Structure formats: structure tokens, C-alpha cells
CSV table of C-alpha atoms in Angstrom, one decimal:
chain,number,residue,atom,x,y,z
A,1,MET,CA,21.7,-11.5,16.6
A,2,ALA,CA,24.8,-9.7,17.7
A,3,GLU,CA,24.6,-6.9,20.2
A,4,GLN,CA,24.5,-3.4,18.5
A,5,ALA,CA,23.5,-5.0,15.2
A,6,ALA,CA,20.3,-4.6,13.3
A,7,ALA,CA,18.6,-7.5,11.5
A,8,ASN,CA,17.4,-6.7,8.0
A,9,PHE,CA,15.2,-8.8,5.7
A,10,TRP,CA,16.5,-8.7,2.1
A,11,ILE,CA,14.9,-10.0,-1.1
A,12,LYS,CA,16.6,-10.9,-4.3
A,13,ARG,CA,15.3,-8.5,-6.9
A,14,ASP,CA,15.2,-10.9,-9.8
A,15,ASP,CA,13.8,-13.8,-7.7
A,16,LEU,CA,11.3,-12.6,-5.1
A,17,ARG,CA,11.2,-16.1,-3.4
A,18,THR,CA,14.9,-15.8,-2.4
A,19,THR,CA,15.5,-14.0,0.9
A,20,LYS,CA,18.1,-13.6,3.5
A,21,ILE,CA,18.7,-11.9,6.9
A,22,VAL,CA,21.6,-9.4,6.9
A,23,GLU,CA,23.1,-7.9,10.0
A,24,THR,CA,24.3,-4.3,10.0
A,25,PRO,CA,25.9,-2.3,12.8
A,26,ILE,CA,23.7,0.3,14.5
A,27,PRO,CA,25.1,3.5,16.1
A,28,GLY,CA,24.9,4.1,19.8
A,29,ALA,CA,23.3,7.3,21.1
A,30,ASP,CA,26.7,9.0,21.0
A,31,GLY,CA,27.4,7.8,17.5
A,32,LEU,CA,24.5,9.5,15.7
A,33,GLN,CA,25.4,12.2,13.3
A,34,PRO,CA,23.6,15.6,13.5
A,35,GLY,CA,20.0,15.2,12.6
A,36,GLU,CA,20.0,11.5,12.8
A,37,VAL,CA,17.3,9.5,14.6
A,38,LEU,CA,17.6,5.9,15.6
A,39,PHE,CA,14.4,3.9,15.5
A,40,LYS,CA,13.4,0.6,16.9
A,41,VAL,CA,11.0,-0.7,14.2
A,42,GLU,CA,8.3,-2.0,16.5
A,43,ASP,CA,5.9,-3.7,14.0
A,44,PHE,CA,4.5,-3.2,10.5
A,45,ALA,CA,1.8,-4.5,8.2
A,46,PHE,CA,2.5,-6.9,5.3
A,47,THR,CA,-0.1,-7.2,2.6
A,48,ALA,CA,-0.3,-7.7,-1.2
A,49,ASN,CA,0.5,-4.0,-1.5
A,50,ASN,CA,4.1,-4.8,-0.4
A,51,ILE,CA,4.3,-7.4,-3.1
A,52,THR,CA,3.4,-4.6,-5.5
A,53,TYR,CA,6.3,-2.6,-4.1
A,54,ALA,CA,8.7,-5.5,-4.9
A,55,ALA,CA,7.2,-6.3,-8.3
A,56,PHE,CA,7.5,-2.7,-9.4
A,57,GLY,CA,10.6,-2.1,-7.4
A,58,GLU,CA,12.7,-1.1,-10.3
A,59,ALA,CA,10.1,0.7,-12.4
A,60,MET,CA,8.6,2.8,-9.6
A,61,LYS,CA,11.9,3.1,-7.6
A,62,TYR,CA,10.6,1.4,-4.5
A,63,TRP,CA,14.0,-0.3,-4.0
A,64,ASP,CA,15.6,3.2,-3.7
A,65,PHE,CA,14.1,4.0,-0.4
A,66,PHE,CA,16.3,1.6,1.6
A,67,PRO,CA,19.5,0.7,-0.2
A,68,ALA,CA,20.9,-2.9,-0.2
A,69,ASP,CA,23.7,-4.6,-1.9
A,70,GLU,CA,23.7,-5.1,-5.7
A,71,GLY,CA,20.9,-7.4,-6.8
A,72,TRP,CA,19.1,-7.3,-3.5
A,73,GLY,CA,16.3,-5.1,-2.2
A,74,ARG,CA,14.5,-4.1,1.0
A,75,VAL,CA,10.7,-4.0,0.7
A,76,PRO,CA,9.2,-0.8,2.3
A,77,VAL,CA,6.5,-1.4,4.9
A,78,TRP,CA,4.1,0.9,6.8
A,79,GLY,CA,4.3,0.6,10.6
A,80,PHE,CA,5.3,2.1,13.9
A,81,GLY,CA,8.7,2.9,15.4
A,82,ASP,CA,10.0,4.1,18.7
A,83,VAL,CA,12.9,6.5,18.9
A,84,LEU,CA,15.7,4.9,20.8
A,85,ALA,CA,18.1,7.8,20.4
A,86,SER,CA,18.1,11.2,18.7
A,87,ASN,CA,20.6,13.8,17.6
A,88,ALA,CA,17.9,15.8,15.9
A,89,GLU,CA,16.5,18.9,17.5
A,90,GLY,CA,12.8,18.5,18.1
A,91,VAL,CA,12.8,14.7,18.2
A,92,ALA,CA,13.2,13.0,21.5
A,93,ALA,CA,14.0,9.5,22.6
A,94,GLY,CA,10.8,7.6,23.6
A,95,GLU,CA,8.6,9.2,21.0
A,96,ARG,CA,6.5,7.0,18.7
A,97,PHE,CA,6.1,7.6,15.0
A,98,TYR,CA,4.1,6.2,12.1
A,99,GLY,CA,5.7,5.9,8.7
A,100,TYR,CA,7.5,4.1,5.9
A,101,PHE,CA,10.1,1.7,7.3
A,102,PRO,CA,12.4,-1.1,6.0
A,103,MET,CA,11.8,-4.7,7.1
A,104,SER,CA,14.4,-4.3,9.9
A,105,THR,CA,14.7,-4.3,13.6
A,106,HIS,CA,16.3,-0.8,13.5
A,107,PHE,CA,16.4,2.2,11.2
A,108,VAL,CA,18.3,5.4,11.1
A,109,ALA,CA,16.5,8.4,9.6
A,110,GLN,CA,17.9,11.9,8.8
A,111,ALA,CA,15.3,14.2,10.3
A,112,VAL,CA,14.6,17.4,8.3
A,113,ARG,CA,11.7,19.8,8.3
A,114,VAL,CA,10.9,18.9,11.9
A,115,SER,CA,7.5,20.2,13.1
A,116,ASP,CA,4.9,19.4,15.8
A,117,ALA,CA,3.4,16.9,13.3
A,118,GLY,CA,6.7,15.0,12.7
A,119,PHE,CA,9.5,15.2,10.2
A,120,PHE,CA,10.7,14.1,6.8
A,121,ASP,CA,13.6,11.8,6.1
A,122,GLY,CA,16.2,13.9,4.3
A,123,ALA,CA,18.6,11.0,3.4
A,124,ALA,CA,20.3,11.6,0.1
A,125,ASN,CA,19.0,8.5,-1.5
A,126,ARG,CA,15.4,9.6,-0.8
A,127,ALA,CA,15.8,13.2,-2.1
A,128,GLU,CA,14.4,12.5,-5.6
A,129,LEU,CA,11.6,10.2,-4.3
A,130,SER,CA,8.0,11.1,-3.5
A,131,PRO,CA,7.8,13.1,-0.3
A,132,VAL,CA,4.5,11.3,0.5
A,133,TYR,CA,6.6,8.3,1.6
A,134,ASN,CA,9.3,10.3,3.4
A,135,ASN,CA,7.0,11.8,6.1
A,136,TYR,CA,7.1,10.3,9.7
A,137,LEU,CA,4.1,11.3,11.8
A,138,ARG,CA,4.3,11.8,15.5
A,139,VAL,CA,1.5,9.8,17.0
A,140,THR,CA,0.8,12.4,19.7
A,141,ALA,CA,0.0,15.0,17.0
A,142,ASP,CA,-1.8,12.7,14.5
A,143,PRO,CA,-5.5,13.5,14.5
A,144,GLY,CA,-6.2,10.1,12.9
A,145,TYR,CA,-4.2,8.1,15.5
A,146,ASP,CA,-5.9,5.7,17.9
A,147,ALA,CA,-3.6,3.5,20.0
A,148,ALA,CA,-6.2,0.7,20.0
A,149,ARG,CA,-6.3,0.8,16.2
A,150,GLU,CA,-2.6,0.9,15.3
A,151,ALA,CA,-2.9,-2.4,13.4
A,152,GLU,CA,-5.7,-1.1,11.3
A,153,GLN,CA,-3.7,2.1,10.6
A,154,SER,CA,-0.7,0.1,9.4
A,155,LEU,CA,-2.8,-2.3,7.4
A,156,LEU,CA,-5.3,-0.1,5.8
A,157,ARG,CA,-4.5,3.6,6.0
A,158,PRO,CA,-1.8,3.8,3.3
A,159,LEU,CA,-3.9,1.5,1.1
A,160,PHE,CA,-7.1,3.5,1.8
A,161,THR,CA,-5.3,6.7,0.8
A,162,THR,CA,-4.7,5.1,-2.6
A,163,SER,CA,-8.3,3.9,-2.7
A,164,PHE,CA,-9.5,7.4,-2.0
A,165,LEU,CA,-7.2,9.0,-4.6
A,166,ILE,CA,-8.3,6.5,-7.3
A,167,ASP,CA,-11.9,7.4,-6.6
A,168,ASP,CA,-11.0,11.1,-6.8
A,169,PHE,CA,-9.0,10.5,-10.0
A,170,LEU,CA,-12.0,8.8,-11.6
A,171,ASP,CA,-14.4,11.6,-10.4
A,172,ASP,CA,-11.9,14.3,-11.6
A,173,ASN,CA,-12.2,12.7,-15.1
A,174,GLN,CA,-16.0,12.3,-15.0
A,175,PHE,CA,-15.4,8.6,-14.6
A,176,PHE,CA,-14.2,8.6,-18.3
A,177,GLU,CA,-17.9,8.6,-19.2
A,178,ALA,CA,-18.3,5.1,-17.6
A,179,SER,CA,-21.3,4.0,-15.6
A,180,THR,CA,-19.6,0.8,-14.4
A,181,VAL,CA,-16.2,0.4,-12.6
A,182,VAL,CA,-14.6,-3.1,-12.6
A,183,LEU,CA,-11.9,-3.9,-10.0
A,184,SER,CA,-9.6,-6.8,-10.3
A,185,SER,CA,-8.2,-8.5,-7.2
A,186,ALA,CA,-11.4,-7.5,-5.5
A,187,SER,CA,-10.4,-9.1,-2.2
A,188,SER,CA,-7.3,-7.0,-1.9
A,189,LYS,CA,-7.4,-4.3,0.8
A,190,THR,CA,-6.9,-1.5,-1.7
A,191,SER,CA,-9.8,-2.8,-3.9
A,192,LEU,CA,-12.0,-3.2,-0.9
A,193,GLY,CA,-11.3,0.4,0.2
A,194,LEU,CA,-12.0,1.7,-3.3
A,195,ALA,CA,-15.2,-0.3,-3.6
A,196,GLN,CA,-16.4,1.1,-0.2
A,197,VAL,CA,-15.7,4.7,-1.3
A,198,LEU,CA,-17.4,4.1,-4.7
A,199,SER,CA,-20.4,2.5,-3.1
A,200,SER,CA,-20.8,5.4,-0.6
A,201,ARG,CA,-20.9,8.1,-3.2
A,202,SER,CA,-23.9,10.4,-3.1
A,203,ALA,CA,-23.4,11.6,-6.7
A,204,ASN,CA,-22.0,10.0,-9.8
A,205,LYS,CA,-22.3,6.6,-8.2
A,206,PRO,CA,-21.2,3.9,-10.6
A,207,ARG,CA,-22.1,0.2,-10.6
A,208,VAL,CA,-19.1,-1.6,-9.0
A,209,ILE,CA,-18.1,-5.1,-10.1
A,210,GLY,CA,-15.4,-7.0,-8.3
A,211,LEU,CA,-13.3,-9.7,-10.0
A,212,THR,CA,-11.8,-12.4,-7.8
A,213,SER,CA,-10.8,-16.1,-7.6
A,214,LYS,CA,-13.6,-18.6,-7.2
A,215,GLY,CA,-12.2,-19.4,-3.7
A,216,ASN,CA,-12.6,-15.8,-2.6
A,217,THR,CA,-16.0,-15.1,-4.1
A,218,ALA,CA,-18.0,-15.8,-1.0
A,219,PHE,CA,-15.8,-13.6,1.1
A,220,VAL,CA,-16.0,-10.7,-1.3
A,221,GLU,CA,-19.8,-11.0,-1.6
A,222,GLY,CA,-20.1,-11.0,2.2
A,223,VAL,CA,-18.2,-7.8,2.6
A,224,GLY,CA,-21.0,-6.0,0.8
A,225,TYR,CA,-19.1,-3.2,-1.0
A,226,TYR,CA,-19.7,-4.6,-4.5
A,227,ASP,CA,-22.8,-4.6,-6.6
A,228,ASP,CA,-21.6,-7.8,-8.4
A,229,VAL,CA,-18.8,-10.2,-7.8
A,230,VAL,CA,-17.5,-12.2,-10.7
A,231,ALA,CA,-14.9,-15.0,-10.9
A,232,TYR,CA,-12.0,-14.4,-13.3
A,233,ASP,CA,-13.1,-17.4,-15.4
A,234,ASP,CA,-16.5,-15.8,-15.9
A,235,ILE,CA,-15.5,-12.4,-17.2
A,236,ALA,CA,-17.2,-13.1,-20.5
A,237,SER,CA,-20.5,-13.4,-18.7
A,238,ILE,CA,-20.5,-9.7,-17.5
A,239,SER,CA,-23.4,-7.9,-19.0
A,240,VAL,CA,-23.7,-4.1,-18.4
A,241,GLU,CA,-24.9,-1.2,-20.5
A,242,GLY,CA,-22.7,1.8,-21.3
A,243,ASN,CA,-19.0,2.4,-20.9
A,244,VAL,CA,-16.7,0.7,-18.4
A,245,ALA,CA,-13.7,1.8,-16.4
A,246,PHE,CA,-11.2,-0.9,-15.3
A,247,VAL,CA,-9.1,-0.5,-12.2
A,248,ASP,CA,-6.4,-3.2,-12.3
A,249,MET,CA,-5.0,-4.2,-8.9
A,250,ALA,CA,-3.9,-7.6,-10.1
A,251,GLY,CA,-1.6,-6.7,-13.0
A,252,ASP,CA,-2.4,-10.1,-14.6
A,253,ALA,CA,-2.0,-9.9,-18.4
A,254,ASN,CA,-4.6,-12.6,-19.0
A,255,VAL,CA,-7.2,-10.8,-16.9
A,256,ARG,CA,-6.4,-7.5,-18.5
A,257,ALA,CA,-6.7,-9.0,-22.0
A,258,ALA,CA,-10.0,-10.6,-21.1
A,259,ILE,CA,-11.5,-7.3,-19.9
A,260,HIS,CA,-10.2,-5.4,-22.9
A,261,ASN,CA,-11.5,-8.0,-25.4
A,262,HIS,CA,-14.9,-8.3,-23.7
A,263,PHE,CA,-15.7,-4.6,-23.4
A,264,ALA,CA,-13.6,-3.5,-26.4
A,265,GLU,CA,-14.3,0.1,-27.4
A,266,ARG,CA,-16.7,0.5,-24.4
A,267,LEU,CA,-13.7,0.3,-22.1
A,268,THR,CA,-12.9,4.0,-21.7
A,269,CYS,CA,-10.3,3.7,-18.9
A,270,SER,CA,-7.8,1.0,-18.0
A,271,CYS,CA,-6.0,2.1,-14.9
A,272,ALA,CA,-3.1,-0.1,-13.6
A,273,VAL,CA,-2.5,0.2,-9.9
A,274,GLY,CA,-1.0,-3.0,-8.4
A,275,GLY,CA,0.6,-6.3,-9.1
A,276,THR,CA,-1.0,-8.8,-6.7
A,277,HIS,CA,-0.7,-11.4,-9.6
A,278,TRP,CA,3.0,-10.5,-9.9
A,279,GLU,CA,4.0,-13.5,-12.0
A,280,GLN,CA,1.4,-12.9,-14.7
A,281,GLY,CA,2.5,-9.3,-15.5
A,282,GLY,CA,3.2,-7.8,-18.9
A,283,GLY,CA,1.3,-7.8,-22.2
A,284,ALA,CA,-0.5,-4.4,-22.5
A,285,ASP,CA,0.0,-3.7,-26.2
A,286,ASN,CA,-2.5,-4.0,-29.0
A,287,LEU,CA,-5.5,-4.4,-26.8
A,288,PRO,CA,-8.9,-2.9,-27.8
A,289,GLY,CA,-10.3,-0.1,-25.8
A,290,ALA,CA,-8.4,2.4,-23.7
A,291,GLN,CA,-4.7,2.2,-23.5
A,292,PRO,CA,-3.6,0.9,-20.0
A,293,THR,CA,-1.9,3.6,-18.0
A,294,PHE,CA,-0.3,3.4,-14.5
A,295,PHE,CA,-1.9,5.2,-11.6
A,296,PHE,CA,0.7,6.8,-9.2
A,297,ALA,CA,-1.0,8.0,-6.1
A,298,PRO,CA,1.5,10.8,-5.2
A,299,SER,CA,0.8,12.5,-8.6
A,300,GLN,CA,-2.9,12.8,-7.6
A,301,ILE,CA,-1.9,14.1,-4.2
A,302,GLN,CA,0.3,16.8,-5.8
A,303,LYS,CA,-2.5,17.8,-8.1
A,304,ARG,CA,-5.1,18.1,-5.2
A,305,ASN,CA,-2.6,19.9,-3.0
A,306,LYS,CA,-2.5,22.5,-5.7
A,307,ASP,CA,-6.3,22.4,-6.3
A,308,TRP,CA,-7.5,22.3,-2.7
A,309,GLY,CA,-4.4,22.8,-0.4
A,310,ALA,CA,-2.8,20.0,1.6
A,311,GLU,CA,-4.9,20.6,4.7
A,312,ALA,CA,-8.2,20.4,2.8
A,313,LEU,CA,-7.1,17.2,1.0
A,314,GLN,CA,-6.1,15.6,4.3
A,315,ALA,CA,-9.4,16.5,5.9
A,316,LYS,CA,-11.3,14.9,3.0
A,317,ILE,CA,-9.2,11.7,3.3
A,318,ALA,CA,-9.6,11.7,7.1
A,319,LYS,CA,-13.4,11.9,6.8
A,320,ALA,CA,-13.5,9.1,4.2
A,321,TRP,CA,-11.1,7.0,6.3
A,322,ALA,CA,-13.3,7.2,9.4
A,323,ALA,CA,-16.2,5.9,7.5
A,324,PHE,CA,-14.2,3.0,6.0
A,325,LEU,CA,-12.6,2.2,9.4
A,326,ALA,CA,-16.1,1.9,10.9
A,327,SER,CA,-16.9,-0.8,8.4
A,328,VAL,CA,-13.9,-3.1,8.5
A,329,ASP,CA,-14.5,-4.9,11.8
A,330,GLY,CA,-17.0,-7.1,10.1
A,331,TRP,CA,-14.5,-8.6,7.7
A,332,MET,CA,-10.9,-8.1,8.8
A,333,LYS,CA,-9.1,-10.2,11.4
A,334,VAL,CA,-5.8,-8.8,12.7
A,335,GLU,CA,-3.1,-11.5,13.1
A,336,ARG,CA,0.1,-10.6,14.9
A,337,SER,CA,3.4,-12.6,14.7
A,338,GLY,CA,7.1,-11.9,15.3
A,339,GLY,CA,10.6,-13.3,14.8
A,340,LEU,CA,13.0,-13.7,11.8
A,341,ASP,CA,11.7,-17.1,10.7
A,342,VAL,CA,8.1,-16.0,11.1
A,343,THR,CA,8.7,-12.9,9.1
A,344,LYS,CA,10.1,-15.0,6.2
A,345,GLN,CA,7.1,-17.3,6.3
A,346,VAL,CA,4.6,-14.5,6.3
A,347,TYR,CA,6.4,-12.9,3.4
A,348,LEU,CA,6.4,-16.1,1.4
A,349,ASP,CA,2.7,-16.8,2.2
A,350,VAL,CA,1.7,-13.3,1.0
A,351,LEU,CA,3.9,-13.6,-2.1
A,352,GLU,CA,2.3,-16.9,-3.1
A,353,GLY,CA,-1.2,-15.7,-2.4
A,354,LYS,CA,-1.8,-18.1,0.5
A,355,VAL,CA,-3.1,-15.6,3.0
A,356,ALA,CA,-6.9,-15.5,3.5
A,357,PRO,CA,-8.4,-12.2,2.3
A,358,GLU,CA,-9.9,-11.5,5.8
A,359,SER,CA,-6.4,-11.8,7.4
A,360,GLY,CA,-4.5,-8.6,8.3
A,361,LYS,CA,-0.9,-9.5,9.0
A,362,ILE,CA,1.0,-7.5,11.5
A,363,ILE,CA,4.6,-8.7,11.9
A,364,SER,CA,7.8,-7.7,13.6
A,365,LEU,CA,11.4,-8.9,13.3
A,366,TRP,CA,11.4,-8.9,17.1
A,367,LYS,CA,10.0,-12.0,18.7
A,368,ILE,CA,6.7,-11.4,20.4
């Protein structure tokens, strides 16, 4: 890699298996424009959630966060960055931040709304995007930060926030009069977080059923968050009374159709969240039961910010996060790796579903 150049991992938008490394110049400390902050992207988590970002990159505007050339995209990731240089008042070189980064060695942010807690990236291309993703948290001011648990924060905190908000969305709608909640891709970290929250409820506690592949059944059962674990091929065997809510993390048209056809009019909610089965997407028309609708976490955040206030919402999430974090050591194994070739291999392994469900991948474009 040339000196004063950043390495960036790009993905072909219409063929997610095609990738390339692109070098781009980075400014020196004296080349930063007013308000700009130069980060070294230290490391980041890579999970099935990032495949969802790519699979829904156009529809949900995930490609818009970090622009690339026509036909190419940069998958956003959650991780940590150190400030190498700053021309933004209130942000100093050497500070560490947690936030939404590109898969790159370096990143230049336009710091606005700087506070003790951190700042927002005010780049023009992000102006119309959800502010939830534009917030960079100063670790020294983050009450949820633990230096020894950075990996768990990158891997699970953004996913768990979605898990919490889905539970809140269901509760806010009286669980759509359902007494059972079925989750697809039950081994995914977002599903595991949601199952833990649902199973920990003191009131309105539903029966929680996890759908997974036969190969992951033993793992999902061992985690202990689900009342029942069912293989995809055995959906027709599910026998429960009352109405059912379906939270679809897989985005697999065949699984969706099987659930809708099995429960029919007893399916009172069909909530699409992710795309872990990204190649089997599509086909949501003319199914019995509730019309599939997409869940967008920032919309629920905005609603609860109005209902409760942002501080109260964050306090509720933090309390639930602490309980979830205390339970994950029994099933998650953090695996660190670094380098350009390794990054590509981890990306492809996650894309193809070859990563064990207990694995938590932390990667860096820097060699470690």
C-alpha cells in the first residue's frame, strides 16, 4: 500500500461475490478542511448483519453512506477508530471513537454537533440518511463502554439495539394479538438478542420459536433463549395455539411462504428485518396471513424519542444490553484477524454462510 493512501474494500453491487481493493489518497494533518477528522479505522465486526446491508444496499440506502464508483459499494461496519488528525474544534488527535465506518484503513469525517459525547458526520451524502448511523461516540464519555469488551460492543451492540427495538415494536402493538413469536435465522446475532429479550420479559411473555438449519440446531438449543428450535424443513410440524407473529431475519422467500401457508390467517404479523439468506429473497405477494412489512429500526427510535425522550430510551436499551452481555460468554467466541487478503476471505465466508454461529468475527484491513 502506497504511503499516504487508504486501502478500501469495495463490493460489486450486482454481484456480491466480486470484490476489489481500491487505494485512495488521504490528507495529511495540514490538508484537512475545517471540521474534518481523519480516522485510522482500527477494527470492526463483520456479521450476517453486514450482508443485510449489502443485500438491501439500494432499497435501504446503505450504499449511500460511503460513496464508491458507479456499480460498486462500500459495506458499512460497526467498529472503533482512532483520530490521527483533526481540524474540528472539540475533537483531538489520539481520541478513540465508536461508530459506523467503511471497510477501509482510513476515513475522513465531517464533524458537526460536537459535544462531550461525540459528534455527527455532517458529510453532504449523509444528510438525508438516518442520524442513528451518523453518530460517533467518544469512548471516554460512553457509559456503556468497556475497553475489555470492545469486540462484543462492535459485534453485538448495534444488532442488540435492533433486537430491543423489535421487541419494543411488538409490545407497542400488543404483539399483534399473538401468543407465539417465530424467528427465522435463529442463530443470527440479531435473532439471539431478540430471543433473549423476549424470554426475559416479566409481562406479555410469548412462546419463542427459533427456525434454523439442521446443522445449527444443537447450537441454538444450547444457547437457551428459545422455547423451541425447529429446522426449516420441519416448519409444517409446528403446533401452537393462538395467533403467531413472524420476525423474518432470513429474507428467504421459501421460508416465508412456508410460515404464511402453515399458519395462514393466524399469522397476524410478518415483520421482515434481515437478509441472511440473501440469494433466496423476493416473493412476498399473495400469501395468506398478514402482509409482510419491513422493520426499520431508526423509525422505532424516532417514535420512542418522541414518546419517552432520547435519554430515557437509551437508558432502557443500556439496561437490557447489560443483561444480554452478561449472557453471551457462554456461546460466543471472538475471533480476530487482519490484512487485506484475510478481510476478503472473512467477507466471503460470511456471505456464503460458512461461519459457525458461535463465531464473532473482528477484522481489520491492517495486519495484526
